[in-house]
């Protein structure tokens, strides 16, 4: 009984000191929970501050990115503007039919413009006329370009301190411009080319073959030394112009003549043949009288080669009808005989000289590549635009 009374008394005392409501009561709140049952107070305020700081950082990052984008965009627009202005100036200075392509390196560009100096620029000029031919492409890289004018809005000209590049004379252009689609040019070696095709002569198209060495002509030109020129009259005869040239039988035609006795006798009857072919006159006399002697002569080793040494132009004077018997049209012979070495060389001449430009621009070396003839360039002190005009006026 004492124990029960003590417990009851203790409960009564606690209830009076700390009354606990049975349920929610108006005016009472839990200090560790908000209305949604989530933690609040100091921990909630820290999370809110962190969220606001993050939003400010994101906004600042976006603003910086937008500003940088506008700066880059503005710089690129300035580059495009300068490139177009430079293209116009170069086109006028070099008297080009088509505007060149200019690409300026370096970022930021505006700092280069304000300094009136561009580190590197690439220039490509398509289809540049050079004497009888067109240069398929001229590519150059300009270094240390000094600009003139009220920049960045007004570019009047400038000077290229140094430049290097190359010029390509393509075989495709040569075929079209020199060969009239009848002659094809191809690489023969690092400094040589081959020409093969057809050439209209005497109402017929004769096979044309030639070789040419390519080299420099001074500091600004390319020269061609054409050799081994020949015209094929079918498979009957070959014409080679020049001092030691002439019209001679092909191996096939010479073998056919050696097998036909009437044609052999017709040729041996011409006195000059013995001299040109190196045949003993006594052998010729015996062959003209005896079939067996003729057979022995035509069957000797080297007889076909001796027939190929005979210049058919020398035969015409004594036997005008002999070329026709051998299968060569007399009219065509006359037309071919009038073709000279300079005439053929002129039709195959690939020589050209770089267009005159202000400043110092030179050809350093020339190589023959698969697609054409390439010349390496270098130079410096190249003015353009109004700067070029001012220098030209000062030089007068």
Tab-separated table of C-alpha atoms in Angstrom:
chain	number	residue	atom	x	y	z
A	1	UNK	CA	0.000	0.000	0.000
A	2	UNK	CA	2.823	2.421	0.755
A	3	UNK	CA	4.389	1.797	-2.527
A	4	UNK	CA	1.198	2.495	-4.452
A	5	UNK	CA	0.583	5.673	-2.577
A	6	UNK	CA	4.158	6.896	-3.335
A	7	UNK	CA	3.812	6.273	-7.061
A	8	UNK	CA	0.517	8.049	-7.194
A	9	UNK	CA	1.938	11.005	-5.347
A	10	UNK	CA	4.920	11.176	-7.715
A	11	UNK	CA	2.679	11.155	-10.802
A	12	UNK	CA	0.561	13.910	-9.380
A	13	UNK	CA	3.576	16.091	-8.828
A	14	UNK	CA	4.932	15.532	-12.387
A	15	UNK	CA	1.594	16.255	-13.942
A	16	UNK	CA	1.443	19.587	-12.229
A	17	UNK	CA	4.993	20.636	-13.214
A	18	UNK	CA	4.867	19.478	-16.893
A	19	UNK	CA	1.340	19.179	-18.145
A	20	UNK	CA	1.162	17.202	-21.482
A	21	UNK	CA	-1.793	17.934	-23.655
A	22	UNK	CA	-3.719	15.055	-25.105
A	23	UNK	CA	-3.615	16.461	-28.641
A	24	UNK	CA	-2.811	19.611	-30.590
A	25	UNK	CA	-3.527	22.684	-28.629
A	26	UNK	CA	-3.831	26.238	-29.857
A	27	UNK	CA	-0.769	28.326	-29.038
A	28	UNK	CA	1.606	25.361	-28.688
A	29	UNK	CA	4.326	24.478	-31.258
A	30	UNK	CA	7.264	22.097	-31.537
A	31	UNK	CA	10.443	24.202	-31.765
A	32	UNK	CA	12.236	21.472	-33.891
A	33	UNK	CA	9.668	21.031	-36.600
A	34	UNK	CA	7.921	23.296	-39.107
A	35	UNK	CA	4.368	22.999	-40.296
A	36	UNK	CA	5.347	20.263	-42.799
A	37	UNK	CA	7.148	18.199	-40.250
A	38	UNK	CA	10.631	19.082	-41.707
A	39	UNK	CA	13.605	20.419	-39.748
A	40	UNK	CA	13.757	24.161	-39.620
A	41	UNK	CA	15.690	26.866	-37.839
A	42	UNK	CA	19.501	27.152	-38.269
A	43	UNK	CA	19.846	24.150	-40.595
A	44	UNK	CA	17.117	25.409	-42.957
A	45	UNK	CA	18.582	28.915	-43.106
A	46	UNK	CA	22.016	27.519	-44.134
A	47	UNK	CA	20.463	25.483	-46.952
A	48	UNK	CA	18.564	28.523	-48.230
A	49	UNK	CA	21.723	30.643	-48.285
A	50	UNK	CA	23.608	27.937	-50.203
A	51	UNK	CA	20.832	27.757	-52.801
A	52	UNK	CA	20.849	31.556	-53.289
A	53	UNK	CA	24.661	31.568	-53.674
A	54	UNK	CA	24.471	28.802	-56.293
A	55	UNK	CA	21.887	30.755	-58.274
A	56	UNK	CA	24.113	33.831	-58.208
A	57	UNK	CA	27.094	31.762	-59.481
A	58	UNK	CA	25.021	30.272	-62.294
A	59	UNK	CA	23.800	33.711	-63.337
A	60	UNK	CA	27.346	35.090	-63.231
A	61	UNK	CA	28.638	32.152	-65.303
A	62	UNK	CA	25.942	32.646	-67.901
A	63	UNK	CA	26.719	36.362	-68.090
A	64	UNK	CA	30.437	35.674	-68.575
A	65	UNK	CA	29.727	33.046	-71.236
A	66	UNK	CA	27.427	35.407	-73.122
A	67	UNK	CA	30.003	38.206	-72.918
A	68	UNK	CA	32.747	35.912	-74.206
A	69	UNK	CA	30.508	34.681	-77.000
A	70	UNK	CA	29.822	38.250	-78.101
A	71	UNK	CA	33.533	39.061	-77.941
A	72	UNK	CA	34.443	36.020	-80.031
A	73	UNK	CA	31.618	36.720	-82.447
A	74	UNK	CA	32.673	40.334	-82.781
A	75	UNK	CA	36.285	39.299	-83.297
A	76	UNK	CA	35.296	36.823	-86.001
A	77	UNK	CA	33.176	39.428	-87.754
A	78	UNK	CA	36.165	41.743	-87.701
A	79	UNK	CA	38.297	38.980	-89.250
A	80	UNK	CA	35.749	38.399	-92.008
A	81	UNK	CA	35.564	42.091	-92.723
A	82	UNK	CA	39.356	42.389	-92.894
A	83	UNK	CA	39.612	39.301	-95.109
A	84	UNK	CA	37.083	40.675	-97.591
A	85	UNK	CA	38.792	44.071	-97.678
A	86	UNK	CA	42.186	42.431	-98.223
A	87	UNK	CA	40.767	40.286	-101.035
A	88	UNK	CA	39.471	43.423	-102.766
A	89	UNK	CA	42.818	45.174	-102.372
A	90	UNK	CA	44.762	42.189	-103.759
A	91	UNK	CA	42.396	41.791	-106.692
A	92	UNK	CA	42.919	45.402	-107.664
A	93	UNK	CA	46.679	45.363	-107.119
A	94	UNK	CA	47.274	42.167	-109.127
A	95	UNK	CA	44.564	42.900	-111.734
A	96	UNK	CA	42.867	39.569	-111.110
A	97	UNK	CA	39.661	38.489	-112.823
A	98	UNK	CA	38.475	36.600	-109.739
A	99	UNK	CA	38.874	37.659	-106.133
A	100	UNK	CA	41.474	35.685	-104.155
A	101	UNK	CA	40.703	33.881	-100.912
A	102	UNK	CA	42.285	35.279	-97.758
A	103	UNK	CA	42.341	33.569	-94.358
A	104	UNK	CA	43.833	35.395	-91.372
A	105	UNK	CA	45.250	33.414	-88.460
A	106	UNK	CA	45.427	34.436	-84.822
A	107	UNK	CA	43.071	35.212	-81.945
A	108	UNK	CA	42.119	37.713	-80.814
A	109	UNK	CA	42.191	39.492	-84.141
A	110	UNK	CA	41.188	42.929	-82.896
A	111	UNK	CA	44.396	43.280	-80.908
A	112	UNK	CA	46.358	42.597	-84.096
A	113	UNK	CA	44.331	45.199	-85.979
A	114	UNK	CA	44.856	47.825	-83.306
A	115	UNK	CA	48.562	47.056	-83.524
A	116	UNK	CA	48.280	47.311	-87.360
A	117	UNK	CA	50.082	44.014	-87.730
A	118	UNK	CA	48.917	40.526	-88.693
A	119	UNK	CA	51.143	37.580	-87.831
A	120	UNK	CA	50.066	35.127	-90.550
A	121	UNK	CA	47.622	35.124	-93.445
A	122	UNK	CA	46.955	32.552	-96.166
A	123	UNK	CA	46.161	33.680	-99.719
A	124	UNK	CA	44.839	31.486	-102.549
A	125	UNK	CA	44.474	32.830	-106.090
A	126	UNK	CA	42.581	30.573	-108.535
A	127	UNK	CA	43.072	30.624	-112.321
A	128	UNK	CA	45.839	33.193	-112.611
A	129	UNK	CA	46.750	33.988	-116.229
A	130	UNK	CA	50.445	33.520	-117.062
A	131	UNK	CA	51.365	33.991	-120.724
A	132	UNK	CA	49.727	31.230	-122.805
A	133	UNK	CA	48.584	29.148	-119.860
A	134	UNK	CA	46.552	29.566	-116.692
A	135	UNK	CA	47.962	28.700	-113.316
A	136	UNK	CA	45.430	26.407	-111.682
A	137	UNK	CA	46.228	27.641	-108.197
A	138	UNK	CA	48.593	30.044	-106.497
A	139	UNK	CA	48.852	29.536	-102.740
A	140	UNK	CA	50.962	31.723	-100.472
A	141	UNK	CA	51.411	32.228	-96.746
A	142	UNK	CA	52.204	35.789	-95.727
A	143	UNK	CA	54.115	36.500	-92.535
A	144	UNK	CA	54.283	39.777	-90.605
A	145	UNK	CA	51.754	41.833	-92.570
A	146	UNK	CA	51.808	45.564	-91.772
A	147	UNK	CA	48.457	47.296	-92.312
A	148	UNK	CA	47.733	50.871	-93.372
A	149	UNK	CA	44.574	52.892	-92.857
A	150	UNK	CA	42.170	53.976	-90.118
A	151	UNK	CA	41.659	50.565	-88.589
A	152	UNK	CA	39.598	48.599	-87.962
A	153	UNK	CA	36.962	50.282	-90.125
A	154	UNK	CA	39.064	51.516	-93.053
A	155	UNK	CA	41.853	49.362	-94.530
A	156	UNK	CA	43.694	51.032	-97.416
A	157	UNK	CA	46.612	48.658	-97.957
A	158	UNK	CA	49.694	47.215	-96.355
A	159	UNK	CA	53.014	45.447	-96.818
A	160	UNK	CA	53.874	41.759	-96.526
A	161	UNK	CA	57.271	41.358	-94.878
A	162	UNK	CA	57.852	37.791	-96.134
A	163	UNK	CA	55.908	35.208	-98.123
A	164	UNK	CA	56.298	31.585	-99.170
A	165	UNK	CA	54.057	29.445	-101.315
A	166	UNK	CA	53.697	27.494	-104.526
A	167	UNK	CA	52.195	27.681	-108.003
A	168	UNK	CA	50.521	24.740	-109.733
A	169	UNK	CA	50.293	24.449	-113.512
A	170	UNK	CA	48.000	21.448	-113.853
A	171	UNK	CA	48.228	18.920	-116.672
A	172	UNK	CA	44.463	19.148	-117.038
A	173	UNK	CA	44.715	22.839	-117.890
A	174	UNK	CA	47.627	22.188	-120.247
A	175	UNK	CA	45.612	19.554	-122.074
A	176	UNK	CA	42.747	21.996	-122.522
A	177	UNK	CA	44.681	25.157	-123.348
A	178	UNK	CA	47.630	23.901	-125.395
A	179	UNK	CA	46.547	20.536	-126.697
A	180	UNK	CA	42.994	21.494	-127.674
A	181	UNK	CA	41.915	18.162	-126.136
A	182	UNK	CA	44.161	16.299	-128.624
A	183	UNK	CA	47.393	16.196	-126.618
A	184	UNK	CA	47.852	14.769	-123.141
A	185	UNK	CA	50.662	15.788	-120.810
A	186	UNK	CA	51.998	13.498	-118.088
A	187	UNK	CA	54.908	13.175	-115.682
A	188	UNK	CA	58.049	11.564	-117.066
A	189	UNK	CA	60.435	12.369	-114.207
A	190	UNK	CA	61.056	14.875	-111.430
A	191	UNK	CA	61.986	17.507	-114.060
A	192	UNK	CA	60.506	16.099	-117.282
A	193	UNK	CA	57.105	15.589	-118.891
A	194	UNK	CA	55.756	13.605	-121.826
A	195	UNK	CA	53.310	14.783	-124.506
A	196	UNK	CA	51.233	12.266	-126.458
A	197	UNK	CA	48.332	12.902	-128.776
A	198	UNK	CA	47.373	13.851	-132.303
A	199	UNK	CA	48.081	16.790	-134.567
A	200	UNK	CA	46.145	17.688	-137.761
A	201	UNK	CA	48.554	17.933	-140.718
A	202	UNK	CA	47.790	17.642	-144.440
A	203	UNK	CA	44.161	16.727	-143.807
A	204	UNK	CA	45.115	13.829	-141.553
A	205	UNK	CA	45.671	13.379	-137.843
A	206	UNK	CA	49.178	12.224	-137.120
A	207	UNK	CA	50.369	10.765	-133.870
A	208	UNK	CA	52.418	13.285	-131.885
A	209	UNK	CA	55.010	12.370	-129.262
A	210	UNK	CA	57.545	14.558	-127.477
A	211	UNK	CA	59.463	15.042	-124.246
A	212	UNK	CA	60.361	18.221	-122.421
A	213	UNK	CA	62.688	19.206	-119.604
A	214	UNK	CA	61.338	21.749	-117.124
A	215	UNK	CA	63.553	24.318	-115.441
A	216	UNK	CA	63.784	27.886	-114.203
A	217	UNK	CA	64.108	30.865	-116.506
A	218	UNK	CA	65.535	33.639	-114.370
A	219	UNK	CA	63.880	34.324	-111.028
A	220	UNK	CA	60.290	34.524	-112.239
A	221	UNK	CA	59.956	32.197	-115.225
A	222	UNK	CA	59.608	28.527	-116.133
A	223	UNK	CA	61.318	27.248	-119.284
A	224	UNK	CA	60.765	24.072	-121.326
A	225	UNK	CA	63.388	22.354	-123.448
A	226	UNK	CA	61.456	20.170	-125.890
A	227	UNK	CA	63.157	17.191	-127.511
A	228	UNK	CA	62.497	13.781	-129.075
A	229	UNK	CA	59.648	15.144	-131.171
A	230	UNK	CA	58.114	12.830	-133.735
A	231	UNK	CA	55.042	12.451	-135.911
A	232	UNK	CA	53.714	8.988	-136.670
A	233	UNK	CA	52.202	8.418	-140.122
A	234	UNK	CA	50.196	5.382	-139.192
A	235	UNK	CA	52.488	2.373	-138.742
A	236	UNK	CA	54.330	3.088	-142.011
A	237	UNK	CA	56.694	5.984	-141.355
A	238	UNK	CA	57.971	8.278	-138.616
A	239	UNK	CA	58.818	11.945	-139.153
A	240	UNK	CA	61.332	13.676	-136.907
A	241	UNK	CA	61.866	17.384	-137.475
A	242	UNK	CA	65.216	19.080	-137.155
A	243	UNK	CA	68.678	18.932	-138.591
A	244	UNK	CA	69.153	15.169	-138.213
A	245	UNK	CA	65.493	14.337	-138.737
A	246	UNK	CA	63.596	13.107	-141.748
A	247	UNK	CA	60.940	10.604	-142.785
A	248	UNK	CA	61.867	6.974	-142.208
A	249	UNK	CA	60.163	3.600	-142.282
A	250	UNK	CA	58.959	2.036	-139.064
A	251	UNK	CA	60.339	-1.403	-138.122
A	252	UNK	CA	57.068	-3.013	-139.174
A	253	UNK	CA	57.061	-1.296	-142.574
A	254	UNK	CA	60.770	-2.052	-143.158
A	255	UNK	CA	60.202	-5.766	-142.492
A	256	UNK	CA	57.251	-5.756	-144.888
A	257	UNK	CA	59.386	-4.122	-147.622
A	258	UNK	CA	62.189	-6.639	-147.088
A	259	UNK	CA	59.727	-9.460	-147.776
A	260	UNK	CA	58.490	-7.950	-151.070
A	261	UNK	CA	61.082	-8.175	-153.832
A	262	UNK	CA	59.527	-5.581	-156.108
A	263	UNK	CA	59.602	-2.941	-153.367
A	264	UNK	CA	63.155	-3.874	-152.385
A	265	UNK	CA	64.353	-3.516	-155.967
A	266	UNK	CA	62.527	-0.183	-156.271
A	267	UNK	CA	64.393	1.122	-153.256
A	268	UNK	CA	67.770	-0.326	-154.247
A	269	UNK	CA	67.430	1.311	-157.637
A	270	UNK	CA	67.861	4.713	-155.984
A	271	UNK	CA	71.600	5.476	-155.837
A	272	UNK	CA	71.393	7.512	-152.651
A	273	UNK	CA	69.996	4.529	-150.747
A	274	UNK	CA	73.294	2.673	-150.935
A	275	UNK	CA	74.987	5.666	-149.333
A	276	UNK	CA	72.336	6.290	-146.661
A	277	UNK	CA	71.798	2.619	-145.764
A	278	UNK	CA	75.451	1.642	-145.929
A	279	UNK	CA	74.882	-1.171	-148.450
A	280	UNK	CA	77.789	-2.113	-150.695
A	281	UNK	CA	77.151	-1.070	-154.312
A	282	UNK	CA	78.363	-4.436	-155.621
A	283	UNK	CA	75.749	-6.186	-153.456
A	284	UNK	CA	73.081	-3.943	-154.891
A	285	UNK	CA	74.190	-4.686	-158.481
A	286	UNK	CA	74.133	-8.433	-157.828
A	287	UNK	CA	70.737	-8.224	-156.125
A	288	UNK	CA	69.280	-6.334	-159.068
A	289	UNK	CA	70.409	-9.109	-161.454
A	290	UNK	CA	69.932	-12.287	-159.416
A	291	UNK	CA	67.072	-13.545	-157.274
A	292	UNK	CA	69.415	-15.579	-155.128
A	293	UNK	CA	71.686	-12.575	-154.555
A	294	UNK	CA	68.633	-10.468	-153.616
A	295	UNK	CA	67.482	-13.157	-151.207
A	296	UNK	CA	70.910	-13.328	-149.600
A	297	UNK	CA	70.971	-9.530	-149.213
A	298	UNK	CA	67.501	-9.212	-147.685
A	299	UNK	CA	68.140	-12.167	-145.394
A	300	UNK	CA	71.313	-10.782	-143.884
A	301	UNK	CA	71.106	-9.639	-140.261
A	302	UNK	CA	70.622	-5.912	-140.026
A	303	UNK	CA	69.094	-5.414	-143.460
A	304	UNK	CA	65.805	-4.175	-141.969
A	305	UNK	CA	67.753	-1.739	-139.824
A	306	UNK	CA	69.568	-0.463	-142.912
A	307	UNK	CA	66.250	0.198	-144.645
A	308	UNK	CA	65.099	2.194	-141.595
A	309	UNK	CA	68.080	4.525	-141.998
A	310	UNK	CA	66.891	5.688	-145.422
A	311	UNK	CA	65.312	9.140	-145.445
A	312	UNK	CA	62.294	8.863	-147.746
A	313	UNK	CA	62.629	12.541	-148.625
A	314	UNK	CA	65.874	11.604	-150.416
A	315	UNK	CA	64.065	8.951	-152.461
A	316	UNK	CA	61.368	11.227	-153.861
A	317	UNK	CA	63.762	13.114	-156.143
A	318	UNK	CA	64.724	9.956	-158.074
A	319	UNK	CA	61.506	7.967	-157.738
A	320	UNK	CA	58.494	10.206	-156.967
A	321	UNK	CA	56.126	7.246	-156.978
A	322	UNK	CA	58.109	5.131	-154.503
A	323	UNK	CA	56.639	6.629	-151.300
A	324	UNK	CA	53.141	5.825	-152.518
A	325	UNK	CA	54.227	2.231	-153.198
A	326	UNK	CA	55.479	2.068	-149.643
A	327	UNK	CA	52.120	3.303	-148.334
A	328	UNK	CA	52.895	6.988	-147.766
A	329	UNK	CA	50.602	9.620	-149.311
A	330	UNK	CA	52.796	11.977	-151.441
A	331	UNK	CA	50.643	14.990	-150.482
A	332	UNK	CA	51.034	14.152	-146.827
A	333	UNK	CA	54.777	13.845	-147.322
A	334	UNK	CA	54.833	17.395	-148.658
A	335	UNK	CA	52.825	18.700	-145.709
A	336	UNK	CA	55.004	16.906	-143.183
A	337	UNK	CA	58.175	18.097	-144.825
A	338	UNK	CA	57.060	21.681	-144.240
A	339	UNK	CA	56.682	21.139	-140.482
A	340	UNK	CA	59.680	22.558	-138.673
A	341	UNK	CA	61.062	21.834	-135.245
A	342	UNK	CA	60.278	25.337	-133.917
A	343	UNK	CA	56.658	25.005	-135.075
A	344	UNK	CA	56.140	21.778	-133.156
A	345	UNK	CA	58.016	23.092	-130.150
A	346	UNK	CA	55.848	26.205	-130.075
A	347	UNK	CA	52.673	24.145	-129.916
A	348	UNK	CA	54.067	22.203	-126.965
A	349	UNK	CA	55.781	25.092	-125.225
A	350	UNK	CA	54.925	25.204	-121.527
A	351	UNK	CA	57.091	28.194	-120.629
A	352	UNK	CA	55.486	30.910	-118.541
A	353	UNK	CA	56.455	33.821	-116.344
A	354	UNK	CA	54.846	34.964	-113.125
A	355	UNK	CA	52.710	38.098	-113.513
A	356	UNK	CA	54.498	41.254	-112.510
A	357	UNK	CA	53.853	42.108	-108.890
A	358	UNK	CA	55.197	44.880	-106.673
A	359	UNK	CA	57.926	43.761	-104.348
A	360	UNK	CA	60.316	40.831	-104.605
A	361	UNK	CA	58.699	37.511	-105.569
A	362	UNK	CA	60.858	34.682	-106.941
A	363	UNK	CA	60.677	31.055	-108.031
A	364	UNK	CA	62.982	28.937	-105.884
A	365	UNK	CA	62.625	25.496	-107.452
A	366	UNK	CA	60.433	23.588	-109.899
A	367	UNK	CA	59.273	19.988	-109.720
A	368	UNK	CA	57.058	17.837	-111.921
A	369	UNK	CA	54.376	16.053	-109.932
A	370	UNK	CA	51.594	13.688	-110.817
A	371	UNK	CA	49.005	16.429	-111.290
A	372	UNK	CA	51.216	19.076	-112.914
A	373	UNK	CA	54.204	21.377	-112.689
A	374	UNK	CA	54.740	22.961	-109.281
A	375	UNK	CA	56.929	26.005	-108.645
A	376	UNK	CA	57.937	26.961	-105.101
A	377	UNK	CA	57.835	30.690	-104.348
A	378	UNK	CA	59.367	33.025	-101.812
A	379	UNK	CA	59.664	36.764	-101.472
A	380	UNK	CA	59.204	39.800	-99.318
A	381	UNK	CA	58.444	43.506	-99.118
A	382	UNK	CA	55.224	43.007	-101.102
A	383	UNK	CA	52.926	46.050	-100.897
A	384	UNK	CA	49.226	45.927	-101.758
A	385	UNK	CA	46.381	48.398	-102.085
A	386	UNK	CA	47.136	52.105	-101.816
A	387	UNK	CA	50.523	51.224	-100.320
A	388	UNK	CA	51.496	49.623	-103.631
A	389	UNK	CA	50.373	52.683	-105.554
A	390	UNK	CA	52.288	55.012	-103.266
A	391	UNK	CA	55.457	52.952	-103.651
A	392	UNK	CA	55.082	52.839	-107.428
A	393	UNK	CA	54.595	56.622	-107.529
A	394	UNK	CA	57.637	57.125	-105.339
A	395	UNK	CA	59.747	54.964	-107.643
A	396	UNK	CA	59.025	57.047	-110.702
